[in-house]
Short mmCIF file of C-alpha atoms and ligand atoms in Angstrom, two decimals:
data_model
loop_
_atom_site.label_atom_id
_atom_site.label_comp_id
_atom_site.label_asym_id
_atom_site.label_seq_id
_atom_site.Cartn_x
_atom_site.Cartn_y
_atom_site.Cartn_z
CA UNK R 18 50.78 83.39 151.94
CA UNK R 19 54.40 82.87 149.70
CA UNK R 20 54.88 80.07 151.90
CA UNK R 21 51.47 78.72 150.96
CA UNK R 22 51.88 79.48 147.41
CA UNK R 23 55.43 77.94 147.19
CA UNK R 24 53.93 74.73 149.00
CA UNK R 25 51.71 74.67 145.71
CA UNK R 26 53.71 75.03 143.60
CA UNK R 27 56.09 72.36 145.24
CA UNK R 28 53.54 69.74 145.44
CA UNK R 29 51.95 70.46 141.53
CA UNK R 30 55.69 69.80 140.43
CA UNK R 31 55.95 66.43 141.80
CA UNK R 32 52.84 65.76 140.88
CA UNK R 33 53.67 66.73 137.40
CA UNK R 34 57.21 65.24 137.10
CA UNK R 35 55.21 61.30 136.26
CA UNK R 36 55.09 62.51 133.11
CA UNK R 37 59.11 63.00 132.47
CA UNK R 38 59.26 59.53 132.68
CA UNK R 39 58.52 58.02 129.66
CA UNK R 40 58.43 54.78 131.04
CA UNK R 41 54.65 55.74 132.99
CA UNK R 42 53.24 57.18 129.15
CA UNK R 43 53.76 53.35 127.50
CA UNK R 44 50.19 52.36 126.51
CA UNK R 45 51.12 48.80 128.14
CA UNK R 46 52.66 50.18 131.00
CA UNK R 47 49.09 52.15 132.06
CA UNK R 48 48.61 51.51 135.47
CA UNK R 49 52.31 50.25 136.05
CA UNK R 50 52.60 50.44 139.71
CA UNK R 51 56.33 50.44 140.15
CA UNK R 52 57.88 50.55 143.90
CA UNK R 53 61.03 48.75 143.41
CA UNK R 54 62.87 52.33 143.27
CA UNK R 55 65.83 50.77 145.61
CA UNK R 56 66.75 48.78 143.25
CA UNK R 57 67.02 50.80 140.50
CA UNK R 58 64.59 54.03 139.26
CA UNK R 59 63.33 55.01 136.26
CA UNK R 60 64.62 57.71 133.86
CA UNK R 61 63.75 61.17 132.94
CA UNK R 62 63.72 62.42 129.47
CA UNK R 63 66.13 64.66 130.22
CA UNK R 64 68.75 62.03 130.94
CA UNK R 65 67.83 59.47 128.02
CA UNK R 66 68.03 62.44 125.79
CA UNK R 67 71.40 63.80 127.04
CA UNK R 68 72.93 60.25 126.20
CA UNK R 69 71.24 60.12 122.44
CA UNK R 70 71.98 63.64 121.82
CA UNK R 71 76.01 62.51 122.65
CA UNK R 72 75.91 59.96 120.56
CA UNK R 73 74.28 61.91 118.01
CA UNK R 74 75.85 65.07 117.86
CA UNK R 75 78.93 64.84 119.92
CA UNK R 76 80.23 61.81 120.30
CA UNK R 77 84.37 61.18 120.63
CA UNK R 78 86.17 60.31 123.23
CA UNK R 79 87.93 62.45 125.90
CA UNK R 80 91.26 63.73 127.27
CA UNK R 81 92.93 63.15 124.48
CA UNK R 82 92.08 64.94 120.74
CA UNK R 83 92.59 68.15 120.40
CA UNK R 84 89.77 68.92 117.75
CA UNK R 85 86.67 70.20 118.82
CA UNK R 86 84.65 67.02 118.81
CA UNK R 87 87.00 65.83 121.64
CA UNK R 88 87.78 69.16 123.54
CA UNK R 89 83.86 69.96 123.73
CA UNK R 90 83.00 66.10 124.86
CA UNK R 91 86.14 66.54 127.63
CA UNK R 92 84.80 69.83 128.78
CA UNK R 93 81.05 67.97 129.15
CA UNK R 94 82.69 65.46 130.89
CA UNK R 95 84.62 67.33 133.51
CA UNK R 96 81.24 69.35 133.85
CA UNK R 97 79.31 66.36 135.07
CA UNK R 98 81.84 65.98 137.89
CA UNK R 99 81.71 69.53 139.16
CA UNK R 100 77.94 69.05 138.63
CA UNK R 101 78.42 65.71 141.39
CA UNK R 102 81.17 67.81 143.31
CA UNK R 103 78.79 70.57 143.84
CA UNK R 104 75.45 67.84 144.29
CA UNK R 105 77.34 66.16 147.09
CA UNK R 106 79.05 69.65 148.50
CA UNK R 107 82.53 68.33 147.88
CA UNK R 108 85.26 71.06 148.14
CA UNK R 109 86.70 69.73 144.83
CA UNK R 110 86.42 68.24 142.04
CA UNK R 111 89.25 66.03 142.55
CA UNK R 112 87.85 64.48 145.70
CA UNK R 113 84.78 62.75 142.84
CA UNK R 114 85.71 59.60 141.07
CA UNK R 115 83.91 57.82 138.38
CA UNK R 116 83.09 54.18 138.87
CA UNK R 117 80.68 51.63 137.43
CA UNK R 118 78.67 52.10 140.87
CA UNK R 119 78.73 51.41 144.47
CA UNK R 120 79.84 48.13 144.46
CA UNK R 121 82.83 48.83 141.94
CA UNK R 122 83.86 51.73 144.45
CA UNK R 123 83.22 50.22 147.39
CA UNK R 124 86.03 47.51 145.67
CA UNK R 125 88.18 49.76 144.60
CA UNK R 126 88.68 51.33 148.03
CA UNK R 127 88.86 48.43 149.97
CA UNK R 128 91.73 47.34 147.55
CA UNK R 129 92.99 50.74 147.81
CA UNK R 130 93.30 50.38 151.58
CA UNK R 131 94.56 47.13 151.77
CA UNK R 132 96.88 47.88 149.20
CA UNK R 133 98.83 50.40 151.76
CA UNK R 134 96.92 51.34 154.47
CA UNK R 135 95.68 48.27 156.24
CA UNK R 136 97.35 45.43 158.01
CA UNK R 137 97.57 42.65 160.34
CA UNK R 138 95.66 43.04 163.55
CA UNK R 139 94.08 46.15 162.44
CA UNK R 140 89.81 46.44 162.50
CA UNK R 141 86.97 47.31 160.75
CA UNK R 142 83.86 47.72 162.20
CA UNK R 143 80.20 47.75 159.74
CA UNK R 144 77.06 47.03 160.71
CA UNK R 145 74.93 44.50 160.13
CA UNK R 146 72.48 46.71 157.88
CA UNK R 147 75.00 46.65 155.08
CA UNK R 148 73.95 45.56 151.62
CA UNK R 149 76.30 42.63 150.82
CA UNK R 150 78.86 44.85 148.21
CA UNK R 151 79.62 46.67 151.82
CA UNK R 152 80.13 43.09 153.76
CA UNK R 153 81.89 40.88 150.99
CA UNK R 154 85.23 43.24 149.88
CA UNK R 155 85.22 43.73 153.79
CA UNK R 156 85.71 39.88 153.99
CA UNK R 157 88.12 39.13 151.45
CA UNK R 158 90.63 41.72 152.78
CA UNK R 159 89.74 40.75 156.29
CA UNK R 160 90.92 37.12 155.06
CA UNK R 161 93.65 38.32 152.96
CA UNK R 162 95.54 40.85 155.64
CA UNK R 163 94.36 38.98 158.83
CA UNK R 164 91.86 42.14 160.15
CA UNK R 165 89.40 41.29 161.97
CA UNK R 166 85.87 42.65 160.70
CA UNK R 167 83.15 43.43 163.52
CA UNK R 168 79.64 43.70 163.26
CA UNK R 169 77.25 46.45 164.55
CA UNK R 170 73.95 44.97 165.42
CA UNK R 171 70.55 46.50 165.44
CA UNK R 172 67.75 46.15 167.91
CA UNK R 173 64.58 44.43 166.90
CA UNK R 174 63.23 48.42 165.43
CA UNK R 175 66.24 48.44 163.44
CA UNK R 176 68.46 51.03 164.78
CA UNK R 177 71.78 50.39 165.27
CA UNK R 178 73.28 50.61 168.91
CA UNK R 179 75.72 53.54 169.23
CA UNK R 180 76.61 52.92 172.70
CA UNK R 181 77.90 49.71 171.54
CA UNK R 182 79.62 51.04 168.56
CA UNK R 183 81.65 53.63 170.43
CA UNK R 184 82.56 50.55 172.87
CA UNK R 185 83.74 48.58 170.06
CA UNK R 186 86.54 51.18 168.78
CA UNK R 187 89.62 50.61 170.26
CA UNK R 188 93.45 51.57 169.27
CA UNK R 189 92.88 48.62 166.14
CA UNK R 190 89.84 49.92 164.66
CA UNK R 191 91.30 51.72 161.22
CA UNK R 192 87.61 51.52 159.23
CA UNK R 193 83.82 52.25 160.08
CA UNK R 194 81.87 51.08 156.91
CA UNK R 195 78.06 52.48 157.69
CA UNK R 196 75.31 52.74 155.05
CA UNK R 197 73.55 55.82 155.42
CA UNK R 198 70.08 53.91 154.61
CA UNK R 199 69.24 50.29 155.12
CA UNK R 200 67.91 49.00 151.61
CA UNK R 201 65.79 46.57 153.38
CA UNK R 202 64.10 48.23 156.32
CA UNK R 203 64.56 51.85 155.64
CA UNK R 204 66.60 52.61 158.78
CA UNK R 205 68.56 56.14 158.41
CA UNK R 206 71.54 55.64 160.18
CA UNK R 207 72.65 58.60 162.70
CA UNK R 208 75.70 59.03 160.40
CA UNK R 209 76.84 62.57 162.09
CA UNK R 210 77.15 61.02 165.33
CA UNK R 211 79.12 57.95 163.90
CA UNK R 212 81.55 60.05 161.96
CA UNK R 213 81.84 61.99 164.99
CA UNK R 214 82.69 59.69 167.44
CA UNK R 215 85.10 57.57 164.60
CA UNK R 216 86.49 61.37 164.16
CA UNK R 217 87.52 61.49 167.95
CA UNK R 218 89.36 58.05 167.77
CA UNK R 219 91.17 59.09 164.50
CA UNK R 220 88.99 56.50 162.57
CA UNK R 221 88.03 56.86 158.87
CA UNK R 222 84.44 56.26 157.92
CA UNK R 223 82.69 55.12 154.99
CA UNK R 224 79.55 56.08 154.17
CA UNK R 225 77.34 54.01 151.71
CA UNK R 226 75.02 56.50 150.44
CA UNK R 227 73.18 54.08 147.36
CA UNK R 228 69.98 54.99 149.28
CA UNK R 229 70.08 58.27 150.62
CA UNK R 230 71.93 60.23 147.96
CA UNK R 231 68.48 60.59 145.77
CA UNK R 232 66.35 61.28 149.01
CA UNK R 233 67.73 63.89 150.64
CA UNK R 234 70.69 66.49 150.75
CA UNK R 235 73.82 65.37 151.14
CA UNK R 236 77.40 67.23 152.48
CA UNK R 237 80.03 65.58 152.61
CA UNK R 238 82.10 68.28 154.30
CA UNK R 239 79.55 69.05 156.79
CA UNK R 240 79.32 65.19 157.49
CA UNK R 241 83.41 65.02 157.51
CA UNK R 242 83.36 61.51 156.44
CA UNK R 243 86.22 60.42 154.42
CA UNK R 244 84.93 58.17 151.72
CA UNK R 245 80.89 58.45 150.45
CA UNK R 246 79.81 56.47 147.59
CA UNK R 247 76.89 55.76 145.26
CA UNK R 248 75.07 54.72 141.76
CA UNK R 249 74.24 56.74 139.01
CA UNK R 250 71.39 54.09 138.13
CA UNK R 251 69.43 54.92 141.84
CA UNK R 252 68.94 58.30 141.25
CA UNK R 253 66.96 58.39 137.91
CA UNK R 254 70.54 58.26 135.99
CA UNK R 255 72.07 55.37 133.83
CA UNK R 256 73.62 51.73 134.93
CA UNK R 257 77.09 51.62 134.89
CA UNK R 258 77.47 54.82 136.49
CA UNK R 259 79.01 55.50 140.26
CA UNK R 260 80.51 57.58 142.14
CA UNK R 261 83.50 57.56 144.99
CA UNK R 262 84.34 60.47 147.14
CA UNK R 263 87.15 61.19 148.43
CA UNK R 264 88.18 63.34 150.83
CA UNK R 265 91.21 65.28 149.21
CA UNK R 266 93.70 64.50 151.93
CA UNK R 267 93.78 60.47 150.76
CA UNK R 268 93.36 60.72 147.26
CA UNK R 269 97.68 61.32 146.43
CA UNK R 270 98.18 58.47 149.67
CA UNK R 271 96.60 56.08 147.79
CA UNK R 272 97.43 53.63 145.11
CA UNK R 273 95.59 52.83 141.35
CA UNK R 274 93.00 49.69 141.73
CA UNK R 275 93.51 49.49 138.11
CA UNK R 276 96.39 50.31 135.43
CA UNK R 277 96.23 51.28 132.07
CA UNK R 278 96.25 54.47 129.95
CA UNK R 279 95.33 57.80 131.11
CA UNK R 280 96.27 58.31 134.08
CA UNK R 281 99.70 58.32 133.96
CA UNK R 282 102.34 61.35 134.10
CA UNK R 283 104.92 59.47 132.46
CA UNK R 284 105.96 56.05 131.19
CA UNK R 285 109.00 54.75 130.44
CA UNK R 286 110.13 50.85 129.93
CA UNK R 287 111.21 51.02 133.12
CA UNK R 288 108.19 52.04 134.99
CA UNK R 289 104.96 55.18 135.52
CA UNK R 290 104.54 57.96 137.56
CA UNK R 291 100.87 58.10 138.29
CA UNK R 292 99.15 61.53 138.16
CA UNK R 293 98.71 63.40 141.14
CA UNK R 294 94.98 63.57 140.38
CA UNK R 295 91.70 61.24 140.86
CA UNK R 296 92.61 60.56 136.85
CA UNK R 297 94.88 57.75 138.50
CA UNK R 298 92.04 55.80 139.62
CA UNK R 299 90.33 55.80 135.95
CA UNK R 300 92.95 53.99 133.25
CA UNK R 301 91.06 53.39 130.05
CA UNK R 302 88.39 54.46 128.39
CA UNK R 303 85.56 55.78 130.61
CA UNK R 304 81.37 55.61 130.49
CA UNK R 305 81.66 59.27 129.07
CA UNK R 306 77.88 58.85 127.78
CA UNK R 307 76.66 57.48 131.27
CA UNK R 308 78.34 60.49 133.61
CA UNK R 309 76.75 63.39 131.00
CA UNK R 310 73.62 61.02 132.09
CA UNK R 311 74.38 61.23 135.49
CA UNK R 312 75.05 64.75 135.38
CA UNK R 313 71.54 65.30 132.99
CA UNK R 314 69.98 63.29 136.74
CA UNK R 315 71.14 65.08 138.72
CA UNK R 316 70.04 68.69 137.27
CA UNK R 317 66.30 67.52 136.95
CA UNK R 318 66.39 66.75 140.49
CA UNK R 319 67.62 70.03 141.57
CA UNK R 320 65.22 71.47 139.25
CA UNK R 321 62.52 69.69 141.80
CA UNK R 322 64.34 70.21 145.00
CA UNK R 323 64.70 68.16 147.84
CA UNK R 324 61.95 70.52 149.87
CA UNK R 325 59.77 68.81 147.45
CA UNK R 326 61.03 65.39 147.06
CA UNK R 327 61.38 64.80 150.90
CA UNK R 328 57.79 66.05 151.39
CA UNK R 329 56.30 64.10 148.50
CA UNK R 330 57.95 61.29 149.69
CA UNK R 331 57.29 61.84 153.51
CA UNK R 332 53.22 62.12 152.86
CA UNK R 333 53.70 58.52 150.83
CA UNK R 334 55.67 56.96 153.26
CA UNK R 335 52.99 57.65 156.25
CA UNK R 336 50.56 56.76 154.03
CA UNK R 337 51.76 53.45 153.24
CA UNK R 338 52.75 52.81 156.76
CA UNK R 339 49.25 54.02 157.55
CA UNK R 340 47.35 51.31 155.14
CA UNK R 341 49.36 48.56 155.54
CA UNK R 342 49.14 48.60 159.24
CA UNK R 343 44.95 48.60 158.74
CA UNK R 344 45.93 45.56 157.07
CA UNK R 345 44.46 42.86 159.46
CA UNK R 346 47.44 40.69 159.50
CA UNK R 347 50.47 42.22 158.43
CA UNK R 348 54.07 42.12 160.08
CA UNK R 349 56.06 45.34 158.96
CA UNK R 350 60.08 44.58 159.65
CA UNK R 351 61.27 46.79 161.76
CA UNK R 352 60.10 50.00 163.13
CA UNK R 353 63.20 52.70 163.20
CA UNK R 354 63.07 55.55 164.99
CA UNK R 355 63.94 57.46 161.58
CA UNK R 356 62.78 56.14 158.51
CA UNK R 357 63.04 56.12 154.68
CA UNK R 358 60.05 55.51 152.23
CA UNK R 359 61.50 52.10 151.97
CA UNK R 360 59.15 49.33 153.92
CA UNK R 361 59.66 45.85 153.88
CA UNK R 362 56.84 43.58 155.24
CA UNK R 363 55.28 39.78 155.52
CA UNK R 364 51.54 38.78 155.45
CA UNK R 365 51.47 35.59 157.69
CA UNK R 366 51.54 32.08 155.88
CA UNK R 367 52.32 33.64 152.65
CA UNK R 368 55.31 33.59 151.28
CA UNK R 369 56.60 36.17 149.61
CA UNK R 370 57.45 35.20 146.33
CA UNK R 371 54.33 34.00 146.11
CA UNK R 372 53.05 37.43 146.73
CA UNK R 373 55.67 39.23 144.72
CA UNK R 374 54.92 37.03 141.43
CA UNK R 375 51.09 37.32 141.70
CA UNK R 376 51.88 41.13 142.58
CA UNK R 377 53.75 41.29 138.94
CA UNK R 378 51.23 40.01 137.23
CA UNK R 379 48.95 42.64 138.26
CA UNK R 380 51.65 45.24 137.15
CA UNK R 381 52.83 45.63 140.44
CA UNK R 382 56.46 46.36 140.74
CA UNK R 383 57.97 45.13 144.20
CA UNK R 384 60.91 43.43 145.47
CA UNK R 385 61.23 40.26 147.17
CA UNK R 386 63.49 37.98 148.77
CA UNK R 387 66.59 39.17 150.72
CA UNK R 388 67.47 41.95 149.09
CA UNK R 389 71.28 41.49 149.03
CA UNK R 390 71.14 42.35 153.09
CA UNK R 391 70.97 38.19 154.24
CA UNK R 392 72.90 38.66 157.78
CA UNK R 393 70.08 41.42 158.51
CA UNK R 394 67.14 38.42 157.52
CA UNK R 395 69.17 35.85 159.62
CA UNK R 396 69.53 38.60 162.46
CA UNK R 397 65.43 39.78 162.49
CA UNK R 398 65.05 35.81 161.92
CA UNK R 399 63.41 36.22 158.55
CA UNK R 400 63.51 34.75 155.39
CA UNK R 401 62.82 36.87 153.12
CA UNK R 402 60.38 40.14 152.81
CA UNK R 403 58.29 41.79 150.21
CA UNK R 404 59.79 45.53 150.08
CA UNK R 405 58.32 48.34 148.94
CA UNK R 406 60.86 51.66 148.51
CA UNK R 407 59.08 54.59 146.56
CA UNK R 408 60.45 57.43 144.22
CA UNK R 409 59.28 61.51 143.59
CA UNK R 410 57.17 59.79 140.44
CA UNK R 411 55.08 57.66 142.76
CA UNK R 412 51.77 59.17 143.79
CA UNK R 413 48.89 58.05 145.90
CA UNK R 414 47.02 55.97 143.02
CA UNK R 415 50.08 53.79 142.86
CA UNK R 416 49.40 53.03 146.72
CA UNK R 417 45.77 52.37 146.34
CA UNK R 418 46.19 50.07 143.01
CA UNK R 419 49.08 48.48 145.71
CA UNK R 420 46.71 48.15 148.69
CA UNK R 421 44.19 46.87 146.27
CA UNK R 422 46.28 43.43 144.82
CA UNK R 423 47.71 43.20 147.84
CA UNK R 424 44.25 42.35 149.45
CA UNK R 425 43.57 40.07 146.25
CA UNK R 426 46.81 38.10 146.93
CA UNK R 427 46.06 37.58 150.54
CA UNK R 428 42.36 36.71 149.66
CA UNK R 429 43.32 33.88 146.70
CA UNK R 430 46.48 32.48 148.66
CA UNK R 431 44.29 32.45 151.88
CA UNK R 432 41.61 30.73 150.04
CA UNK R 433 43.93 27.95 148.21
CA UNK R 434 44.76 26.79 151.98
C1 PLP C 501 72.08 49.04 145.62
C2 PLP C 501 72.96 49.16 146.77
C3 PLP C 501 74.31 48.85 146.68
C4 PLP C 501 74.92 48.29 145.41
O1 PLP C 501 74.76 49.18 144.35
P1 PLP C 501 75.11 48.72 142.85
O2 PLP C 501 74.56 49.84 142.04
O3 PLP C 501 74.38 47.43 142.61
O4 PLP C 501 76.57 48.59 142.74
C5 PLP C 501 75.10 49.03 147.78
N1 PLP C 501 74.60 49.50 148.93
C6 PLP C 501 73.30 49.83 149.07
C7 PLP C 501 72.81 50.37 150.36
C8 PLP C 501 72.44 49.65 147.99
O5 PLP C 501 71.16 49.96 148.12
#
């Protein structure tokens, strides 16, 4: 009966939590059908007013005055990381650093590593799921050091071969960059038994968690993965917000990406002493405004749960699936054995930006194209998809206004023919 009564009370929250958005309560935006969450989501109230109220009431900048303007906007600031230490299950708040995103961590640590860590002959293996920011700072360093970079491939579901993988580390391998979720195809990696198996070999793993850290729990110690990183902006938050983990034991081995002010223990014209702390990787003046944002985020979506979110979500995924595969001619891209609520697909003969511009003009939000994952297209020999990827605010009139256009495109480009 609680059980029952709980599920209720789970599902009428999500149902509810639309209206936080204030995006969904524009008059224009009635009937704003907007799956294009993997890109970027919308925000809550909660966060827009966290950043106005700063700038309002609070505003000054941090770590440095000592009136209370400055001392209250520090302590707010320092808050928002414990609030990310304790989201992610990090054992401390000096394992979390502040970034512009995924991409500007994903940077700074392959700089990082190359900087002191990586050389000559050693290798990195990623798969070829990665969105491009976990490919390209891969590549330069690969050119720059002389490290060879090898590629994980998936079978024709999707799902990366581990057998393979473990065959591929060897004495050389020093890196295993793995996103947690494919942003195309909605693959969720087996991360534990990657991390494991680099673990055994005394191999350091990256985890690229852009799509999975606003979908489902995440623990970094229970995952023992050295470096996890994400963006503020894909889990309801603000742009220009990311995050880089850390595991503690790395963070004094490594070196600043960038030099400046305030992070320093001492300076003297003849040269710095860095802190000890993660304040080494942030010189300068930080988004202060953007992490309270990002800290606003991520207390609504405790407040909802992830019992919630991944059941809301679940139900919409399968009901997607569901529809679009009672869609005569439809070719879904890949079918992994575990999936996200992100779904990629092609009608035949149609391209799909074609589909994706009529689609916006009937206030349907999708993505098309390659989304930033081309080596994946050239792999499942496509060129290009129409992807869906859905949110805790989407609900199942969003997926029947979808299924709706979606038949009108087919029928008017079919038609033109
Ligand atoms: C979006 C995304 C990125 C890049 O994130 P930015 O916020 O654009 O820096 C990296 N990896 C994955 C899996 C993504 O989905």
């Amino acid at each position: 009966m609680l059980s029952t009564q709980n599920e209720i009370r789970n599902k009428v929250n999500i149902e509810n939590c639309r209206k936080d958005f204030p995006i969904f309560n524009v008059p224009d935006n009635e009937n704003l059908v907007y799956f294009d969450n993997a890109s970027t989501t919308q925000k809550p109230h909660k966060v827009i007013e966290t950043i106005t109220d700063f700038y309002c009431q609070n505003y000054s900048n941090i770590h440095r005055g000592l009136y209370p303007l400055s001392l209250n906007a520090t302590e707010q600031y320092e808050h928002a990381r414990i609030n990310i230490q304790q989201f992610i299950h990090a054992k401390s708040n000096n394992e979390i650093l502040f970034t512009k995103g995924t991409t500007e961590a994903i940077n700074l640590l392959a700089f990082c590593l190359s900087d002191n860590h990586l050389k000559k002959g050693d290798e990195i293996i990623i798969t070829i799921l990665e969105h491009h920011s976990n490919i390209v700072p891969w590549q330069v360093i690969a050119n720059k050091l002389g490290i060879k970079l090898v590629f994980i491939y998936t079978n024709s579901d999707g799902d990366i071969d581990l057998e393979k993988l473990s065959e591929y580390i060897n004495n050389s391998t020093k890196l295993i960059a793995i996103t947690h979720i494919s942003n195309s195809i909605g693959t969720i990696n087996p991360i534990e038994d990657v991390i494991q198996m680099a673990k055994r070999k005394n191999v350091l793993v990256l985890v690229d968690g852009a799509q999975s850290v606003g979908h489902m729990p995440i623990d970094v110690q229970k995952l023992n993965c050295d470096f996890f990183v994400f963006s503020g902006h894909k889990i309801y938050g603000p742009t220009g917000t990311g995050v880089l983990y850390i595991k503690e034991e790395h963070v004094e081995k490594l070196n600043p990406y960038q030099t400046g002010g305030n992070q320093i223990k001492t300076v003297t014209t003849h040269g710095t002493v860095y802190a000890d702390s993660t304040a080494k990787f942030e010189p300068g003046t930080p988004n202060i405004s953007g992490f309270l944002g990002l800290s606003a985020a991520i207390d609504y979506v405790n407040t909802i749960g992830f019992d919630a979110i991944m059941e809301h979500e679940n139900d919409l995924t399968k009901t997607i699936l569901k529809r679009l595969n009672t869609f005569p001619p439809i070719l879904i891209a890949g079918n992994p054995k575990n999936r996200s609520g992100i779904i990629s697909f092609n009608i035949p003969g149609i391209h799909p930006m074609d589909a994706g511009i009529l689609l916006g003009q009937k206030n349907i939000c999708v993505r098309t194209g390659v989304h930033c994952n081309e080596p994946l297209m050239t792999h499942l020999k496509l060129d290009g998809t129409i992807r869906l990827s859905i949110a805790l605010y989407n609900n199942y009139n969003d997926i029947d206004l979808f299924i709706e256009k979606l038949a009108w495109v087919q029928d008017l480009l079919s038609r033109q023919k």
